[in-house]
Amino acid sequence: MVTIEQLSRWLISIEGLTLFGNIRKHWTIHKFINLCETLLGIEIEQSPVISLAQQRNLARAWAEFAEALFLDIDPKHPFIDWETHIVTLVLGDENPFTLALEHNTPDKLPQAMLALAKSDLDRLKELASIDTNLLAETVSDLINIVHEAALSHVAIISEPADMNNSDRNFRAVSNPHHFWQQLLVPTQPWSASIDAFGQWIHTHGAGILSQHHAFIWKHQHKISKSLMAEDYLSPVINADTVSLNDLSGYDEQRSVVLENTRRFVEGKAVNNLLLYGDRGTGKSATVKAVCRAFADRGLKLIEVRKRDLMHFETIAEIISSRGLKFVLFIDDLSFEETDDTFTGLKALLEGGLERRPSNMVIYATSNRRHLVKEHFADRPTTAMAAEAQATGDVRAFDTMQEQLSLADRFGVTVVFTTPTQEEYLAIAEAIAARRGLLPQGDLARQQFRQNALRWERWFNGRSPRTAQQFVDWLSGGKGFPWE
């Protein structure tokens, strides 16, 4: 049975948190505090028999604590581990200390801040070491045996016996094994790991940024007086795992994006990029794969939908204060007309009073060379052009120049064109080879190429996407739609 001294020490540790004080507000910690206070109110060391009202309060406190933990687990790994939960809260907390670490390594921070952080980490280590089996047994012993069946879940808070450290599920962090083995070592005070912990935050970011690589900017409109408009970064839980090794062809185009990104991560001057070309040629995949390649160097990818470009000032304000690098990704960018969003993007790229932060670069993909849908009426007639040439009046070209000006503001345009037949076949063969599906022998290889060509004629034309779809079909077994 837990003692009053233990319960008091746990509560004092939580209340004594300073820089990591936000953890105190988390719902699981709140419910844990309520459980401890309920046990203290019963005076557990003085009376083994408690009233029905006390039993009900204790049962409710335990049930709410267990429910809070269940709300915070990963459905793919449905087990509860209190220690893992505390570690996840620590690694995901955004506070003055972790935000300062984005800009500085631990050795450059004030000693007073480091001292407070070390104290907090050791308090949290003590909380993570709490034996929840003992808590469960205490609750079970105090509640009348008649109600024990209602508490059959008391053992679930403990980690399954066959789980070892290497199997722990850190659902909210990128590299749990690294965290557990090198950052917050279970057998040592966590303050001893502050340098490794600080270096991780310095590289990967604080709070939600440390937990994910890719995000989507979301804007929730105001729908009532009680539900106000909200802007926030939403993490991409199931991010596309495409890597540079998964892509074939377009090496020259990809090298431009790769080199620009490398310079950006290294803090050098870079250009905004427009990836223009035919559908299915791998423009978006290139951006995602390149950014993923630099994820371990603190690069974050934020996708912004065209309709949200008007929120640039808010995005810039959030990003500019952080110590990481951000690629603002606008996929399939095009405009039906030169509207306010068009004008806002022009100012974002260059020319507005509000310049893009130095730690942000813009990558956009489009199937339209000049981004705006063109109409013949927008182009000056021969007579208008002749008059403009004679008089020097350029107003006849205003609409067309307005449309051209946006694409020109991207520093570099990378062109992805439809592959030739041989390039398409080479891409299909490369994809099949990576997946162990490329047949051996001249006859089998020839049949593979013939089917790949027939596939592109039947469906979407020659492109890396079509080649990928062909190999996907091939992996499902024999037989084609035309057979």
Short mmCIF file of N, CA, C and O in Angstrom, two decimals, residues 80-143:
data_model
loop_
_atom_site.label_atom_id
_atom_site.label_comp_id
_atom_site.label_asym_id
_atom_site.label_seq_id
_atom_site.Cartn_x
_atom_site.Cartn_y
_atom_site.Cartn_z
N ILE A 80 -0.89 0.53 -21.75
CA ILE A 80 -0.67 1.70 -20.93
C ILE A 80 0.66 1.55 -20.20
O ILE A 80 0.93 0.54 -19.60
N ASP A 81 1.48 2.57 -20.25
CA ASP A 81 2.75 2.57 -19.54
C ASP A 81 2.94 3.97 -18.97
O ASP A 81 3.20 4.92 -19.71
N TRP A 82 2.79 4.10 -17.66
CA TRP A 82 2.85 5.40 -17.01
C TRP A 82 4.21 6.07 -17.24
O TRP A 82 4.29 7.27 -17.51
N GLU A 83 5.27 5.30 -17.14
CA GLU A 83 6.61 5.86 -17.32
C GLU A 83 6.77 6.44 -18.72
O GLU A 83 7.27 7.56 -18.91
N THR A 84 6.36 5.68 -19.73
CA THR A 84 6.43 6.16 -21.11
C THR A 84 5.60 7.42 -21.28
O THR A 84 6.00 8.35 -21.99
N HIS A 85 4.46 7.45 -20.63
CA HIS A 85 3.58 8.61 -20.75
C HIS A 85 4.26 9.87 -20.21
O HIS A 85 4.21 10.93 -20.86
N ILE A 86 4.92 9.77 -19.07
CA ILE A 86 5.61 10.93 -18.51
C ILE A 86 6.76 11.37 -19.41
O ILE A 86 6.96 12.56 -19.66
N VAL A 87 7.52 10.40 -19.93
CA VAL A 87 8.62 10.73 -20.84
C VAL A 87 8.09 11.47 -22.07
O VAL A 87 8.67 12.46 -22.53
N THR A 88 6.97 11.02 -22.61
CA THR A 88 6.38 11.65 -23.78
C THR A 88 5.97 13.09 -23.48
O THR A 88 6.17 13.99 -24.30
N LEU A 89 5.41 13.32 -22.29
CA LEU A 89 5.04 14.69 -21.91
C LEU A 89 6.27 15.59 -21.80
O LEU A 89 6.24 16.75 -22.22
N VAL A 90 7.35 15.05 -21.25
CA VAL A 90 8.57 15.84 -21.10
C VAL A 90 9.14 16.21 -22.47
O VAL A 90 9.48 17.37 -22.73
N LEU A 91 9.23 15.23 -23.34
CA LEU A 91 9.83 15.47 -24.65
C LEU A 91 8.97 16.36 -25.53
O LEU A 91 9.48 17.00 -26.45
N GLY A 92 7.68 16.40 -25.28
CA GLY A 92 6.78 17.19 -26.11
C GLY A 92 6.41 18.53 -25.51
O GLY A 92 5.59 19.25 -26.08
N ASP A 93 7.01 18.89 -24.38
CA ASP A 93 6.61 20.12 -23.72
C ASP A 93 7.28 21.33 -24.36
O ASP A 93 8.48 21.32 -24.66
N GLU A 94 6.51 22.37 -24.57
CA GLU A 94 7.02 23.63 -25.13
C GLU A 94 7.02 24.66 -24.03
O GLU A 94 5.96 25.07 -23.55
N ASN A 95 8.19 25.08 -23.61
CA ASN A 95 8.32 26.00 -22.48
C ASN A 95 9.52 26.92 -22.72
O ASN A 95 10.25 26.76 -23.71
N PRO A 96 9.76 27.91 -21.86
CA PRO A 96 10.88 28.84 -22.10
C PRO A 96 12.22 28.13 -22.26
O PRO A 96 13.07 28.59 -23.05
N PHE A 97 12.43 27.05 -21.55
CA PHE A 97 13.70 26.32 -21.63
C PHE A 97 13.86 25.63 -22.98
O PHE A 97 14.88 25.79 -23.67
N THR A 98 12.84 24.86 -23.41
CA THR A 98 12.95 24.14 -24.67
C THR A 98 12.94 25.09 -25.87
O THR A 98 13.61 24.84 -26.88
N LEU A 99 12.21 26.20 -25.77
CA LEU A 99 12.23 27.19 -26.86
C LEU A 99 13.60 27.85 -26.97
O LEU A 99 14.09 28.12 -28.07
N ALA A 100 14.23 28.11 -25.83
CA ALA A 100 15.57 28.68 -25.85
C ALA A 100 16.57 27.70 -26.46
O ALA A 100 17.52 28.10 -27.13
N LEU A 101 16.34 26.41 -26.26
CA LEU A 101 17.24 25.39 -26.81
C LEU A 101 17.17 25.33 -28.33
O LEU A 101 18.11 24.86 -28.97
N GLU A 102 16.06 25.76 -28.93
CA GLU A 102 16.00 25.80 -30.40
C GLU A 102 17.07 26.74 -30.96
O GLU A 102 17.58 26.51 -32.07
N HIS A 103 17.40 27.78 -30.22
CA HIS A 103 18.35 28.79 -30.71
C HIS A 103 19.75 28.59 -30.15
O HIS A 103 20.71 29.11 -30.71
N ASN A 104 19.87 27.86 -29.04
CA ASN A 104 21.16 27.73 -28.38
C ASN A 104 21.37 26.30 -27.88
O ASN A 104 20.41 25.61 -27.52
N THR A 105 22.60 25.88 -27.82
CA THR A 105 22.93 24.62 -27.18
C THR A 105 22.92 24.84 -25.67
O THR A 105 23.03 25.98 -25.19
N PRO A 106 22.78 23.76 -24.87
CA PRO A 106 22.65 23.92 -23.42
C PRO A 106 23.77 24.72 -22.77
O PRO A 106 23.53 25.48 -21.82
N ASP A 107 25.00 24.59 -23.27
CA ASP A 107 26.13 25.27 -22.64
C ASP A 107 26.06 26.79 -22.79
O ASP A 107 26.80 27.51 -22.09
N LYS A 108 25.19 27.30 -23.65
CA LYS A 108 25.08 28.74 -23.87
C LYS A 108 23.88 29.35 -23.13
O LYS A 108 23.63 30.55 -23.25
N LEU A 109 23.16 28.53 -22.39
CA LEU A 109 22.00 29.04 -21.66
C LEU A 109 22.42 29.52 -20.27
O LEU A 109 23.43 29.08 -19.72
N PRO A 110 21.65 30.44 -19.67
CA PRO A 110 21.97 30.93 -18.32
C PRO A 110 22.01 29.78 -17.30
O PRO A 110 21.19 28.86 -17.37
N GLN A 111 22.92 29.84 -16.37
CA GLN A 111 23.06 28.79 -15.38
C GLN A 111 21.80 28.66 -14.52
O GLN A 111 21.43 27.56 -14.11
N ALA A 112 21.14 29.78 -14.24
CA ALA A 112 19.91 29.72 -13.44
C ALA A 112 18.83 28.92 -14.16
O ALA A 112 18.11 28.12 -13.54
N MET A 113 18.71 29.12 -15.48
CA MET A 113 17.73 28.36 -16.25
C MET A 113 18.08 26.88 -16.26
O MET A 113 17.20 26.02 -16.11
N LEU A 114 19.35 26.56 -16.45
CA LEU A 114 19.77 25.16 -16.44
C LEU A 114 19.49 24.50 -15.10
O LEU A 114 19.07 23.35 -15.04
N ALA A 115 19.72 25.24 -14.00
CA ALA A 115 19.48 24.69 -12.67
C ALA A 115 18.00 24.36 -12.47
O ALA A 115 17.64 23.30 -11.93
N LEU A 116 17.13 25.27 -12.90
CA LEU A 116 15.69 25.02 -12.78
C LEU A 116 15.27 23.84 -13.65
O LEU A 116 14.45 23.01 -13.24
N ALA A 117 15.83 23.77 -14.87
CA ALA A 117 15.48 22.67 -15.76
C ALA A 117 15.92 21.33 -15.18
O ALA A 117 15.18 20.34 -15.23
N LYS A 118 17.12 21.28 -14.62
CA LYS A 118 17.60 20.04 -14.02
C LYS A 118 16.72 19.61 -12.85
O LYS A 118 16.40 18.43 -12.69
N SER A 119 16.33 20.59 -12.03
CA SER A 119 15.45 20.28 -10.90
C SER A 119 14.12 19.71 -11.38
O SER A 119 13.61 18.71 -10.84
N ASP A 120 13.55 20.33 -12.42
CA ASP A 120 12.28 19.85 -12.97
C ASP A 120 12.43 18.44 -13.53
O ASP A 120 11.56 17.58 -13.33
N LEU A 121 13.51 18.19 -14.26
CA LEU A 121 13.69 16.88 -14.87
C LEU A 121 13.82 15.79 -13.81
O LEU A 121 13.28 14.68 -13.98
N ASP A 122 14.49 16.08 -12.71
CA ASP A 122 14.60 15.08 -11.65
C ASP A 122 13.26 14.85 -10.95
O ASP A 122 12.94 13.72 -10.54
N ARG A 123 12.47 15.90 -10.79
CA ARG A 123 11.12 15.74 -10.23
C ARG A 123 10.27 14.85 -11.15
O ARG A 123 9.54 13.97 -10.68
N LEU A 124 10.38 15.08 -12.42
CA LEU A 124 9.61 14.30 -13.38
C LEU A 124 10.11 12.87 -13.46
O LEU A 124 9.32 11.94 -13.68
N LYS A 125 11.41 12.68 -13.28
CA LYS A 125 11.94 11.31 -13.24
C LYS A 125 11.34 10.54 -12.06
O LYS A 125 10.98 9.36 -12.17
N GLU A 126 11.20 11.22 -10.91
CA GLU A 126 10.59 10.59 -9.75
C GLU A 126 9.13 10.20 -10.04
O GLU A 126 8.68 9.10 -9.69
N LEU A 127 8.40 11.08 -10.70
CA LEU A 127 7.02 10.77 -11.05
C LEU A 127 6.95 9.59 -12.02
O LEU A 127 6.08 8.72 -11.90
N ALA A 128 7.86 9.56 -13.00
CA ALA A 128 7.87 8.48 -13.98
C ALA A 128 8.17 7.14 -13.34
O ALA A 128 7.79 6.08 -13.86
N SER A 129 8.84 7.16 -12.18
CA SER A 129 9.24 5.92 -11.51
C SER A 129 8.17 5.40 -10.56
O SER A 129 8.38 4.37 -9.89
N ILE A 130 7.04 6.07 -10.47
CA ILE A 130 5.97 5.62 -9.57
C ILE A 130 5.50 4.23 -9.96
O ILE A 130 5.26 3.95 -11.15
N ASP A 131 5.36 3.38 -8.99
CA ASP A 131 4.88 2.01 -9.21
C ASP A 131 3.36 2.03 -9.27
O ASP A 131 2.68 2.06 -8.23
N THR A 132 2.80 2.00 -10.45
CA THR A 132 1.34 2.05 -10.57
C THR A 132 0.68 0.76 -10.15
O THR A 132 -0.51 0.73 -9.84
N ASN A 133 1.45 -0.35 -10.11
CA ASN A 133 0.91 -1.58 -9.54
C ASN A 133 0.56 -1.39 -8.07
O ASN A 133 -0.47 -1.84 -7.59
N LEU A 134 1.46 -0.67 -7.37
CA LEU A 134 1.22 -0.41 -5.95
C LEU A 134 0.00 0.49 -5.77
O LEU A 134 -0.80 0.28 -4.84
N LEU A 135 -0.14 1.47 -6.65
CA LEU A 135 -1.33 2.31 -6.60
C LEU A 135 -2.60 1.50 -6.81
O LEU A 135 -3.60 1.65 -6.11
N ALA A 136 -2.54 0.61 -7.81
CA ALA A 136 -3.70 -0.23 -8.12
C ALA A 136 -4.06 -1.13 -6.95
O ALA A 136 -5.25 -1.30 -6.60
N GLU A 137 -3.06 -1.71 -6.32
CA GLU A 137 -3.31 -2.59 -5.17
C GLU A 137 -3.90 -1.81 -4.00
O GLU A 137 -4.79 -2.31 -3.29
N THR A 138 -3.43 -0.58 -3.81
CA THR A 138 -3.96 0.26 -2.73
C THR A 138 -5.44 0.55 -2.95
O THR A 138 -6.26 0.44 -2.02
N VAL A 139 -5.78 0.92 -4.16
CA VAL A 139 -7.18 1.20 -4.48
C VAL A 139 -8.03 -0.05 -4.28
O VAL A 139 -9.12 0.00 -3.68
N SER A 140 -7.55 -1.18 -4.74
CA SER A 140 -8.30 -2.44 -4.63
C SER A 140 -8.50 -2.83 -3.17
O SER A 140 -9.57 -3.30 -2.78
N ASP A 141 -7.46 -2.63 -2.34
CA ASP A 141 -7.57 -3.01 -0.93
C ASP A 141 -8.57 -2.15 -0.18
O ASP A 141 -9.24 -2.61 0.75
N LEU A 142 -8.67 -0.86 -0.57
CA LEU A 142 -9.53 0.06 0.16
C LEU A 142 -11.00 -0.04 -0.24
O LEU A 142 -11.88 0.34 0.52
N ILE A 143 -11.25 -0.53 -1.42
CA ILE A 143 -12.63 -0.63 -1.89
C ILE A 143 -13.20 -1.97 -1.47
O ILE A 143 -12.57 -3.02 -1.60
#
